[in-house]
PDB file of C-alpha atoms in Angstrom:
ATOM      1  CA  UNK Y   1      11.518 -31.030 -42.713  1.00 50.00           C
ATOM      2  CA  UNK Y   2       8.106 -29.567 -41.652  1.00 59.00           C
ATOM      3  CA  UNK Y   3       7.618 -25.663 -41.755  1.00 59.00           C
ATOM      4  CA  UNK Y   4       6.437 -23.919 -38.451  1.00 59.00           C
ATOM      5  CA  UNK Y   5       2.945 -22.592 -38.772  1.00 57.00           C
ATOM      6  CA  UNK Y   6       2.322 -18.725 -38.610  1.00 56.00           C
ATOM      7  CA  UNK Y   7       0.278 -18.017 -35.049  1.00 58.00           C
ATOM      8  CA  UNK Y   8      -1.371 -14.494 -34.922  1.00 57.00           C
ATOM      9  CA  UNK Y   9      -0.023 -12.952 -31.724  1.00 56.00           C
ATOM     10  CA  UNK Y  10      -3.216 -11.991 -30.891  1.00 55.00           C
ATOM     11  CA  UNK Y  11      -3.960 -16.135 -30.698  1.00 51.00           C
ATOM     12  CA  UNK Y  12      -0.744 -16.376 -28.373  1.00 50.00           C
ATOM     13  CA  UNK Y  13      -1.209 -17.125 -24.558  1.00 52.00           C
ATOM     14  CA  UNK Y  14       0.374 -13.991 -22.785  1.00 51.00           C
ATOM     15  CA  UNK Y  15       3.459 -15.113 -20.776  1.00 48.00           C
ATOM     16  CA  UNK Y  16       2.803 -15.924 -17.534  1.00 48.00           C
ATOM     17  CA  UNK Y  17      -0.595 -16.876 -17.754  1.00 49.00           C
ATOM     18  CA  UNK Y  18       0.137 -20.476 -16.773  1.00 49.00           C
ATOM     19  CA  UNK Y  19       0.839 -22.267 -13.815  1.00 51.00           C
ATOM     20  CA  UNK Y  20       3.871 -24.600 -13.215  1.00 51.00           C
ATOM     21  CA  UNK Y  21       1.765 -27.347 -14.509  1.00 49.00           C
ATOM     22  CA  UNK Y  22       1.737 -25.858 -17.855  1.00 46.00           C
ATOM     23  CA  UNK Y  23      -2.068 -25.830 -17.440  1.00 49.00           C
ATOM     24  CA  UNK Y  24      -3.826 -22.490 -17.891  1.00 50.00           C
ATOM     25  CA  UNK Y  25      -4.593 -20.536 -14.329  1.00 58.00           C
ATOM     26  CA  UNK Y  26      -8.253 -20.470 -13.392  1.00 61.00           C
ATOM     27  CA  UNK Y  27      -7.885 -18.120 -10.551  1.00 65.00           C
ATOM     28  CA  UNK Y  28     -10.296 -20.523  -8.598  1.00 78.00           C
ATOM     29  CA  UNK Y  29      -9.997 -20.246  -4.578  1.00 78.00           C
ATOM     30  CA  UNK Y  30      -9.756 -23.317  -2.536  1.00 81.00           C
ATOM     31  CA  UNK Y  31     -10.782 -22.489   0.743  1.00 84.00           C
ATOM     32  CA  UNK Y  32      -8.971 -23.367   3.772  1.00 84.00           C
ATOM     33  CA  UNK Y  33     -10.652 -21.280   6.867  1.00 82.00           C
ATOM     34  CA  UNK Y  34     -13.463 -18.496   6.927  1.00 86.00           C
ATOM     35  CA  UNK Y  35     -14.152 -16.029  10.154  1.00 84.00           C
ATOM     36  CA  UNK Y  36     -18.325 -16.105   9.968  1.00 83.00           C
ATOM     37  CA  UNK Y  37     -17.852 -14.573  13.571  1.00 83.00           C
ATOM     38  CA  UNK Y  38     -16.267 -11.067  12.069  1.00 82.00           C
ATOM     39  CA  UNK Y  39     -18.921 -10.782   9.927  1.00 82.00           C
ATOM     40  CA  UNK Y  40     -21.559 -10.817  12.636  1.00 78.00           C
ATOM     41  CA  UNK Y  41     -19.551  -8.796  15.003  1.00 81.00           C
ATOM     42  CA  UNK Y  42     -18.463  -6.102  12.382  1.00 83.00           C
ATOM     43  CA  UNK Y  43     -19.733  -3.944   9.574  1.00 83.00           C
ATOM     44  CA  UNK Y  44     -17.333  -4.552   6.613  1.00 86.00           C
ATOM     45  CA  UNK Y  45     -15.872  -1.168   5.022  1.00 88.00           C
ATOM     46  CA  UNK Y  46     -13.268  -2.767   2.916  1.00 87.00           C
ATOM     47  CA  UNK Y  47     -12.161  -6.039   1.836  1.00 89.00           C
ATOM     48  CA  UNK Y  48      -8.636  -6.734   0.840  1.00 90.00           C
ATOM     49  CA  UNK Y  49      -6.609  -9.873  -0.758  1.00 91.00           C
ATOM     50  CA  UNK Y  50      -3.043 -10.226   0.994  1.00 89.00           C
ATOM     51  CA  UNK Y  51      -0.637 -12.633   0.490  1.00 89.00           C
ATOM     52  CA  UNK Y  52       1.020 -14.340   3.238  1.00 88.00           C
ATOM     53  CA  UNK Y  53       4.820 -15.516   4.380  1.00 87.00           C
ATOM     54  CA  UNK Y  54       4.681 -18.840   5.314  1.00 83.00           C
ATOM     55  CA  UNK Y  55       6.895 -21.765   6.612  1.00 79.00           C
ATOM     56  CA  UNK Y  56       6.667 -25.342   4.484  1.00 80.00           C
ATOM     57  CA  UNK Y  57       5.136 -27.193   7.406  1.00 80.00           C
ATOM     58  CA  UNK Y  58       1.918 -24.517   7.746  1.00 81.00           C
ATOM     59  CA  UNK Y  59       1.626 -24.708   3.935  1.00 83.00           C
ATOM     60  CA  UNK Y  60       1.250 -28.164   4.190  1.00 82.00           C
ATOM     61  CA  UNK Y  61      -1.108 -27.836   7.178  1.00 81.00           C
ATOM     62  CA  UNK Y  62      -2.975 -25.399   5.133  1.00 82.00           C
ATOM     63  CA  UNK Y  63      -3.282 -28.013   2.387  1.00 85.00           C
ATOM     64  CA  UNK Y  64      -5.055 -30.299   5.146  1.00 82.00           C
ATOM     65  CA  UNK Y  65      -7.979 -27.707   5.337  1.00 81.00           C
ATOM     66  CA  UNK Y  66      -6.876 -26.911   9.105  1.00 78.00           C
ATOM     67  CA  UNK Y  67      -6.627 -23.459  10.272  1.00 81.00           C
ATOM     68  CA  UNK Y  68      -8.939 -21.311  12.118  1.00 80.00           C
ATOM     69  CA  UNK Y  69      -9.298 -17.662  12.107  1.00 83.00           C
ATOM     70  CA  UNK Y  70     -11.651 -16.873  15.290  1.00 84.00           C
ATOM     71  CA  UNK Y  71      -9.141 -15.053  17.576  1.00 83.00           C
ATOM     72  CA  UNK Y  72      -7.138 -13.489  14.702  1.00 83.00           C
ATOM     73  CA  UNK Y  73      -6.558  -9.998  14.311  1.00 83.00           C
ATOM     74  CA  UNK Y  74      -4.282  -7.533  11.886  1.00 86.00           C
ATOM     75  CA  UNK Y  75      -1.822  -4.489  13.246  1.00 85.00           C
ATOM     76  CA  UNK Y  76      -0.081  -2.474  10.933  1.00 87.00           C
ATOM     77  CA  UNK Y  77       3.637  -1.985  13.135  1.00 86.00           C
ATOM     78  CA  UNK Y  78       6.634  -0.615  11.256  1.00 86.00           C
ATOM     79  CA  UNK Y  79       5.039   0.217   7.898  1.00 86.00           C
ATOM     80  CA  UNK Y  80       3.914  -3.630   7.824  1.00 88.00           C
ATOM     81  CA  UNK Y  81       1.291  -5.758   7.955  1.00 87.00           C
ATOM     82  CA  UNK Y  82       0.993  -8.271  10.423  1.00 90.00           C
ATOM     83  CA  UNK Y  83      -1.545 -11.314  10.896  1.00 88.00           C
ATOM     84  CA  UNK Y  84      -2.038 -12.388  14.479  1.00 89.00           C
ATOM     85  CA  UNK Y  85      -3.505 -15.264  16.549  1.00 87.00           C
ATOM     86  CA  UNK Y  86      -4.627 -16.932  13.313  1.00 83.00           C
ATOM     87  CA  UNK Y  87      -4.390 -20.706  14.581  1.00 80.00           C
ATOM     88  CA  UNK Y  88      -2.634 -22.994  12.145  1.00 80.00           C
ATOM     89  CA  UNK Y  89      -2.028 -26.452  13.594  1.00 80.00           C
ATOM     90  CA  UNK Y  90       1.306 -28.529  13.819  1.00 77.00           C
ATOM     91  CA  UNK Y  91       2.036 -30.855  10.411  1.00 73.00           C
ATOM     92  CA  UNK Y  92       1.195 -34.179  11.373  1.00 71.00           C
ATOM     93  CA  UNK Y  93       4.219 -35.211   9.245  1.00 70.00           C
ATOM     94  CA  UNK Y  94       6.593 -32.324  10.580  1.00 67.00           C
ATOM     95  CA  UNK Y  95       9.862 -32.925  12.616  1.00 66.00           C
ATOM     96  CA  UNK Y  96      11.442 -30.681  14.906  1.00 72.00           C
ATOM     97  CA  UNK Y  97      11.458 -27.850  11.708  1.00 70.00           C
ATOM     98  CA  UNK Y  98       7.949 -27.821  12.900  1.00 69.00           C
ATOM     99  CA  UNK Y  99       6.072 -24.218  13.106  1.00 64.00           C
ATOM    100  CA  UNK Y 100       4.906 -22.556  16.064  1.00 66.00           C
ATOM    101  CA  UNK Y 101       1.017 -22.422  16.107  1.00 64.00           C
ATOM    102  CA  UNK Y 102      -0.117 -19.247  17.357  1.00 73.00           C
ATOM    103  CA  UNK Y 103       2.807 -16.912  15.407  1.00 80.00           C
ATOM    104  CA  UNK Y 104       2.629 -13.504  13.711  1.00 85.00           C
ATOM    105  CA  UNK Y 105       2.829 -13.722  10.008  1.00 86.00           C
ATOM    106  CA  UNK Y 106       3.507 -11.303   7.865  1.00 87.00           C
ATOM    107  CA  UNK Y 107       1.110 -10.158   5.243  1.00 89.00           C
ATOM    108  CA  UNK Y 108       2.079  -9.251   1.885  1.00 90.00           C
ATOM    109  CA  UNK Y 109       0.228  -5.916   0.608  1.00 89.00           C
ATOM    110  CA  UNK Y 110       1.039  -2.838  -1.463  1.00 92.00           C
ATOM    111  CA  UNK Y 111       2.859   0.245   0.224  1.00 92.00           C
ATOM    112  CA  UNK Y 112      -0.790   2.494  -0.783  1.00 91.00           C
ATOM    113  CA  UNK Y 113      -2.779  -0.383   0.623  1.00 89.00           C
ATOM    114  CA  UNK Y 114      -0.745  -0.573   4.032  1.00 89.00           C
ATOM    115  CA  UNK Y 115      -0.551   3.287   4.637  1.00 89.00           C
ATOM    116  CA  UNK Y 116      -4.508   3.381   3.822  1.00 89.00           C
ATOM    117  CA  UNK Y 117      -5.235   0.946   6.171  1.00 88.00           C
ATOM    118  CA  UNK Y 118      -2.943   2.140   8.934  1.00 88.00           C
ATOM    119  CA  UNK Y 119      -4.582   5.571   8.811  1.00 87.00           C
ATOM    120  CA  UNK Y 120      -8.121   3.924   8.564  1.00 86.00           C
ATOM    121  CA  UNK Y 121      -7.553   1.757  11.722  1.00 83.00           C
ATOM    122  CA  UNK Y 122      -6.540   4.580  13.889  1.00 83.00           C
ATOM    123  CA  UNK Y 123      -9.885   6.337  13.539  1.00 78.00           C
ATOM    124  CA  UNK Y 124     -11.841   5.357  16.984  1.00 76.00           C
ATOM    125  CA  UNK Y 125     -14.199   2.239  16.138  1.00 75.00           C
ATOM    126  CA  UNK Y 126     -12.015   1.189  13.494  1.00 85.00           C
ATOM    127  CA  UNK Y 127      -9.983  -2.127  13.159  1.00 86.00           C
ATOM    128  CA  UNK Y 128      -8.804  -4.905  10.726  1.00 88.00           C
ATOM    129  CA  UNK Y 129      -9.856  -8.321  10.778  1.00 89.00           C
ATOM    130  CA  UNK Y 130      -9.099 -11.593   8.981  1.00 90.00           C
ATOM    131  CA  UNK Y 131     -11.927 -12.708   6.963  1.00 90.00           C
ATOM    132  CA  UNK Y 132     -10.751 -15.980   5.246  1.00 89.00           C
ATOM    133  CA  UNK Y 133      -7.875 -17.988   4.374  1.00 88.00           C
ATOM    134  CA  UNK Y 134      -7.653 -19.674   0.706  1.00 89.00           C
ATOM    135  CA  UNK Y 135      -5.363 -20.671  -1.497  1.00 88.00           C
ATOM    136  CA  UNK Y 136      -5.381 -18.844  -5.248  1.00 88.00           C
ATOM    137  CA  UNK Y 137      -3.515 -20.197  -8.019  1.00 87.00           C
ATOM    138  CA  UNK Y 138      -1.634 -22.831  -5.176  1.00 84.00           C
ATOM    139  CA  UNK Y 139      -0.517 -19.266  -3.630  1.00 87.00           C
ATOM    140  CA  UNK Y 140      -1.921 -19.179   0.290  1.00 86.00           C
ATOM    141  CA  UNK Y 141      -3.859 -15.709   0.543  1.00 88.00           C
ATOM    142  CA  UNK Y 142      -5.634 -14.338   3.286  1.00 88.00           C
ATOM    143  CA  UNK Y 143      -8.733 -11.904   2.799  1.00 90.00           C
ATOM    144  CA  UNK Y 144      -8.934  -8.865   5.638  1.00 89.00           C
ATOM    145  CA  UNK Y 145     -11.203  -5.968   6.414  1.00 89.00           C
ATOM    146  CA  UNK Y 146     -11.296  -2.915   7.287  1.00 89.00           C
ATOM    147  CA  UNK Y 147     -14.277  -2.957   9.987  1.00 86.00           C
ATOM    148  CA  UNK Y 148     -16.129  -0.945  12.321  1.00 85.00           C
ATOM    149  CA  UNK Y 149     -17.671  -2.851  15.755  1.00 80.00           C
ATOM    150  CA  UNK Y 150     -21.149  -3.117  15.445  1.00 75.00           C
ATOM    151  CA  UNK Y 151     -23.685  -2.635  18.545  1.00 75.00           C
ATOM    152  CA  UNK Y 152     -25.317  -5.032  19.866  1.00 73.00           C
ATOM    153  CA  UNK Y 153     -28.921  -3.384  18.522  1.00 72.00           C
ATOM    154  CA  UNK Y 154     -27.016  -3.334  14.928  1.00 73.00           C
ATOM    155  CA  UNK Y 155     -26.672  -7.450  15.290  1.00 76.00           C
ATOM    156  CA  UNK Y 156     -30.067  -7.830  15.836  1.00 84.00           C
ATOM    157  CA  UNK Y 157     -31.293  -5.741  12.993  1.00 83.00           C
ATOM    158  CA  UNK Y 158     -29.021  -7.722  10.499  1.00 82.00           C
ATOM    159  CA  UNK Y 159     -30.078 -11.130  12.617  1.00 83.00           C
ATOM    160  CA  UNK Y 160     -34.030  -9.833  11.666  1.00 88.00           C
ATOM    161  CA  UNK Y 161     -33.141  -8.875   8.124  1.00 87.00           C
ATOM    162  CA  UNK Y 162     -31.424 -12.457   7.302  1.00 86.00           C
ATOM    163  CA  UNK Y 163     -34.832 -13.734   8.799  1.00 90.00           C
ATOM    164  CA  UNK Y 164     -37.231 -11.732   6.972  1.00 89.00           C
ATOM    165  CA  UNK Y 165     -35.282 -12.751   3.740  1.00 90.00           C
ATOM    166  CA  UNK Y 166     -35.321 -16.235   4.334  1.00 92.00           C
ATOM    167  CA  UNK Y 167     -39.100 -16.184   4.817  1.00 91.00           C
ATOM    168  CA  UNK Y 168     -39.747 -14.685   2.095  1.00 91.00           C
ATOM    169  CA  UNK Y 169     -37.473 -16.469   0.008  1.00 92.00           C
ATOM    170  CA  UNK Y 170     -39.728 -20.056   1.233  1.00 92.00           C
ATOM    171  CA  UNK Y 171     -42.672 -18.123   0.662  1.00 91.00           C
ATOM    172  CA  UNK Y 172     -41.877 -17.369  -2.678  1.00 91.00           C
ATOM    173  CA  UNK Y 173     -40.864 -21.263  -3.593  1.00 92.00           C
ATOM    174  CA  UNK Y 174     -43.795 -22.293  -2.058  1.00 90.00           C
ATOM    175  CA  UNK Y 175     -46.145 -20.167  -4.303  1.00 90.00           C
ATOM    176  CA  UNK Y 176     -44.063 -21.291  -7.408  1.00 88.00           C
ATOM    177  CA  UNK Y 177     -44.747 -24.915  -6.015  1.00 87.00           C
ATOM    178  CA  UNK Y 178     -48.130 -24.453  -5.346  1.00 86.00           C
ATOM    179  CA  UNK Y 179     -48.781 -22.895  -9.336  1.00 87.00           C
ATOM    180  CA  UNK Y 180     -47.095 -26.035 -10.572  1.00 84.00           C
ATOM    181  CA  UNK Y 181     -49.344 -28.211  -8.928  1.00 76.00           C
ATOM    182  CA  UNK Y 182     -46.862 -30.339  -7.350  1.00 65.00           C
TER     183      UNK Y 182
END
């Protein structure tokens, strides 16, 4: 009969830190659906990760990559967070248990994290958008913002900015280029 080995417990994984695979979680995001659009049309304040209530048939959907985020929006009613308009298509596969497309879903935050954000969005200019949908750890998350609407002079100066980076970004690998001799 074989003796079990001594294992330091600072050598021991920490319980929970694997998945149901057995496999060690990476924490790596696989993502499903991004809102670009927000990002132009709003100045980012905060940036939050929520977790999301979900059917089976929009998980699997999810898994398909198909889900779009352009219309979406987030209102804080009843102490709650809710996701709207976020467009997650029919399962190809799915029966009549089939989800509706265009349904609220509730978001999955922490009581300071709600009340912070429902105070924040009902300053004037204020308002909380969807930024991205991904799964983490084979959990579906969503990322939201707070935001403030930007003016349309504001979208130009970013627009400029993004431009006058880029140049100089070419200009720069085209001197480096040009001192290698290629």
């Amino acid at each position: 009969m074989a003796k079990a080995m001594y294992v330091p417990k600072e050598s021991q994984q920490k319980q929970g830190s694997q998945g149901a695979s057995g496999r060690p979680r990476d924490g790596k995001r696989k993502m499903v659906a991004q809102n670009k659009k927000a990002r132009h049309d709003y100045a980012i304040i905060d940036t939050y990760e929520a977790g999301l209530v979900l059917t089976g048939t929009e998980v699997k959907s999810l898994r398909q990559g198909r889900a779009s985020l352009a219309d979406g929006f987030v209102q804080i009613d009843g102490g709650e967070a809710w996701l709207h308009n976020a467009h997650i298509p029919e399962y190809s596969q799915g029966t009549w248990t089939n989800h509706t497309v265009r349904r609220k879903r509730k978001l999955l935050l922490h009581r300071e994290e709600i009340d912070k954000l429902a105070s924040k969005s009902e300053e004037t200019g204020h308002t909380i958008v969807p930024l991205a949908l991904y799964f983490k750890d084979g959990r579906a998350k969503a990322e939201i913002a707070l935001a403030r609407g930007k003016k349309e002079y504001d979208k130009r100066q970013t627009l400029r900015e993004k431009q006058d980076r880029r140049e100089s970004d070419r200009a720069i690998a085209a001197a480096k280029r040009k001192q290698r001799g290629e």
